[in-house]
Amino acid sequence: MLKSIEWKDGRVFILDQSLLPHRIEYIECNDYPEVAEAIKTLKIRGAPAIGIAAAMGVAIGAERLKVETRSEFLKSLNSIIEVMLRTRPTAVNIRWAMDRLKRLVDSNSGKDVSELKEILKREALKILEEDIETNRSIGLHGLPLIKEGINILTHCNAGSLATGGYGTVTAPMFIAREKGIRFHVFVDETRPVLQGARLTTLELLKAGIDCTLITDNSAGALMKKGLIDLIIVGADRVTRRGDVANKIGTYSLAVLAKENNIPFYVAAPLSSIDFKIESAEEIPIEERPADEVTTIMGIRIAPEGVKVKNMAFDVTPAGYITGIITEKGIFTPDEISRLQG
Ligand code: MRU
């Protein structure tokens, strides 16, 4: 399994996912702006993974600060956190990680600068470790859905590359495979940046899971033909009432799933639930650069001067969702608000 991010020898190493599946190269980040840039440019992506990266970014940024007093430290720390929060707006995991680090610093009011640096580093590593555990629990809870012989459809990449460990959507699949259950996965290529084609198929093939790559436009026809038994997708943000923001195209799949009576599940850790908001309208939807649409892997496919709208995410209303697979179990969207800790 490829590690998406690692803290080693006082530096953060990020697997450059923009080069996959062709090259495996890690970017060495020596300070927080490099981590922020890697998040913005999708070198690391996927909601839990960018939460972990942002936390490590803050930890390494704090480590490099040359200030003596606690108040100078806190001021600089807040600006580093702001930089991380501005990288990508839709996944709530970045804000979740930043809030967690802020609370920790607040609760350690007696500690000096060097102690705070150490505390932040330990917490960032803990966020990574916990995510690995969380993935495993999501996998165990989702496992009963993976019945012998079924065909699953997934979109984008909610695999190990998008998290610290087993992935969210892929966790039940990896465990099912380990247990010898046979099943097959259709993978949407996921335009514009092809996370499905480049990343999810790579992960499934590596794990020995039978999979087939399809164009995004094929999903509806396959459902209509009765070739899909189950859909599982990830989430960037789940609201209190169970609306789900995820990679653009997820909403279309959910509507088609309902039309064709196919169970539609979302796999997401509690860190992707935004208990502060009720409805989907409150979720900021990231719009990304035009060249992601006018080019494919650097090759221009559209005429110069064409207008482009590139929304990275859409929102699926709770009513289309059969269940949300979390580390605490599978819940219907209307049960989500009860999970608030
Ligand atoms: O733009 P991306 O690649 O960060 O989008 C990723 C997704 O939409 C995933 O489905 C989501 O973050 C869940 S990852 C476990």
mmCIF file of C-alpha atoms and ligand atoms in Angstrom, residues 42 45-48 88 155-159 162-163 168 195 234-236 246-247 312-313, ligand 1:
data_model
loop_
_atom_site.group_PDB
_atom_site.id
_atom_site.type_symbol
_atom_site.label_atom_id
_atom_site.label_comp_id
_atom_site.label_asym_id
_atom_site.label_seq_id
_atom_site.Cartn_x
_atom_site.Cartn_y
_atom_site.Cartn_z
ATOM 1 C CA LEU A 42 -3.553 18.117 -5.573
ATOM 2 C CA ARG A 45 -5.749 15.072 -2.064
ATOM 3 C CA GLY A 46 -8.703 13.321 -0.497
ATOM 4 C CA ALA A 47 -10.425 14.769 2.567
ATOM 5 C CA PRO A 48 -8.731 12.815 5.398
ATOM 6 C CA ARG A 88 -9.006 23.889 -0.188
ATOM 7 C CA HIS A 155 -16.219 7.362 -8.108
ATOM 8 C CA CYS A 156 -13.021 9.360 -7.637
ATOM 9 C CA ASN A 157 -10.502 8.015 -5.119
ATOM 10 C CA ALA A 158 -11.371 7.394 -1.505
ATOM 11 C CA GLY A 159 -8.600 4.876 -1.088
ATOM 12 C CA ALA A 162 -6.845 9.772 0.139
ATOM 13 C CA THR A 163 -6.254 8.831 3.780
ATOM 14 C CA THR A 168 -12.659 4.782 3.385
ATOM 15 C CA GLN A 195 -8.534 10.201 -9.720
ATOM 16 C CA GLY A 234 -16.427 9.009 -0.250
ATOM 17 C CA ALA A 235 -17.247 12.412 1.252
ATOM 18 C CA ASP A 236 -15.560 15.754 1.680
ATOM 19 C CA ASN A 246 -18.134 14.763 -2.708
ATOM 20 C CA LYS A 247 -16.316 14.768 -6.048
ATOM 21 C CA ALA A 312 -14.595 20.251 -7.997
ATOM 22 C CA PHE A 313 -17.489 18.968 -5.877
HETATM 23 O O1 MRU B 1 -10.390 16.660 -5.300
HETATM 24 P P1 MRU B 1 -10.079 15.452 -4.472
HETATM 25 O O2 MRU B 1 -9.308 14.420 -5.221
HETATM 26 O O3 MRU B 1 -9.439 15.828 -3.160
HETATM 27 O O4 MRU B 1 -11.500 14.818 -4.138
HETATM 28 C C1 MRU B 1 -11.540 13.660 -3.361
HETATM 29 C C2 MRU B 1 -12.917 13.138 -3.137
HETATM 30 O O5 MRU B 1 -13.883 13.676 -3.600
HETATM 31 C C3 MRU B 1 -13.031 11.959 -2.214
HETATM 32 O O6 MRU B 1 -14.126 11.172 -2.563
HETATM 33 C C4 MRU B 1 -13.214 12.442 -0.760
HETATM 34 O O7 MRU B 1 -12.262 13.406 -0.444
HETATM 35 C C5 MRU B 1 -13.129 11.324 0.204
HETATM 36 S S1 MRU B 1 -11.514 10.665 0.400
HETATM 37 C C6 MRU B 1 -11.588 9.453 1.569
#
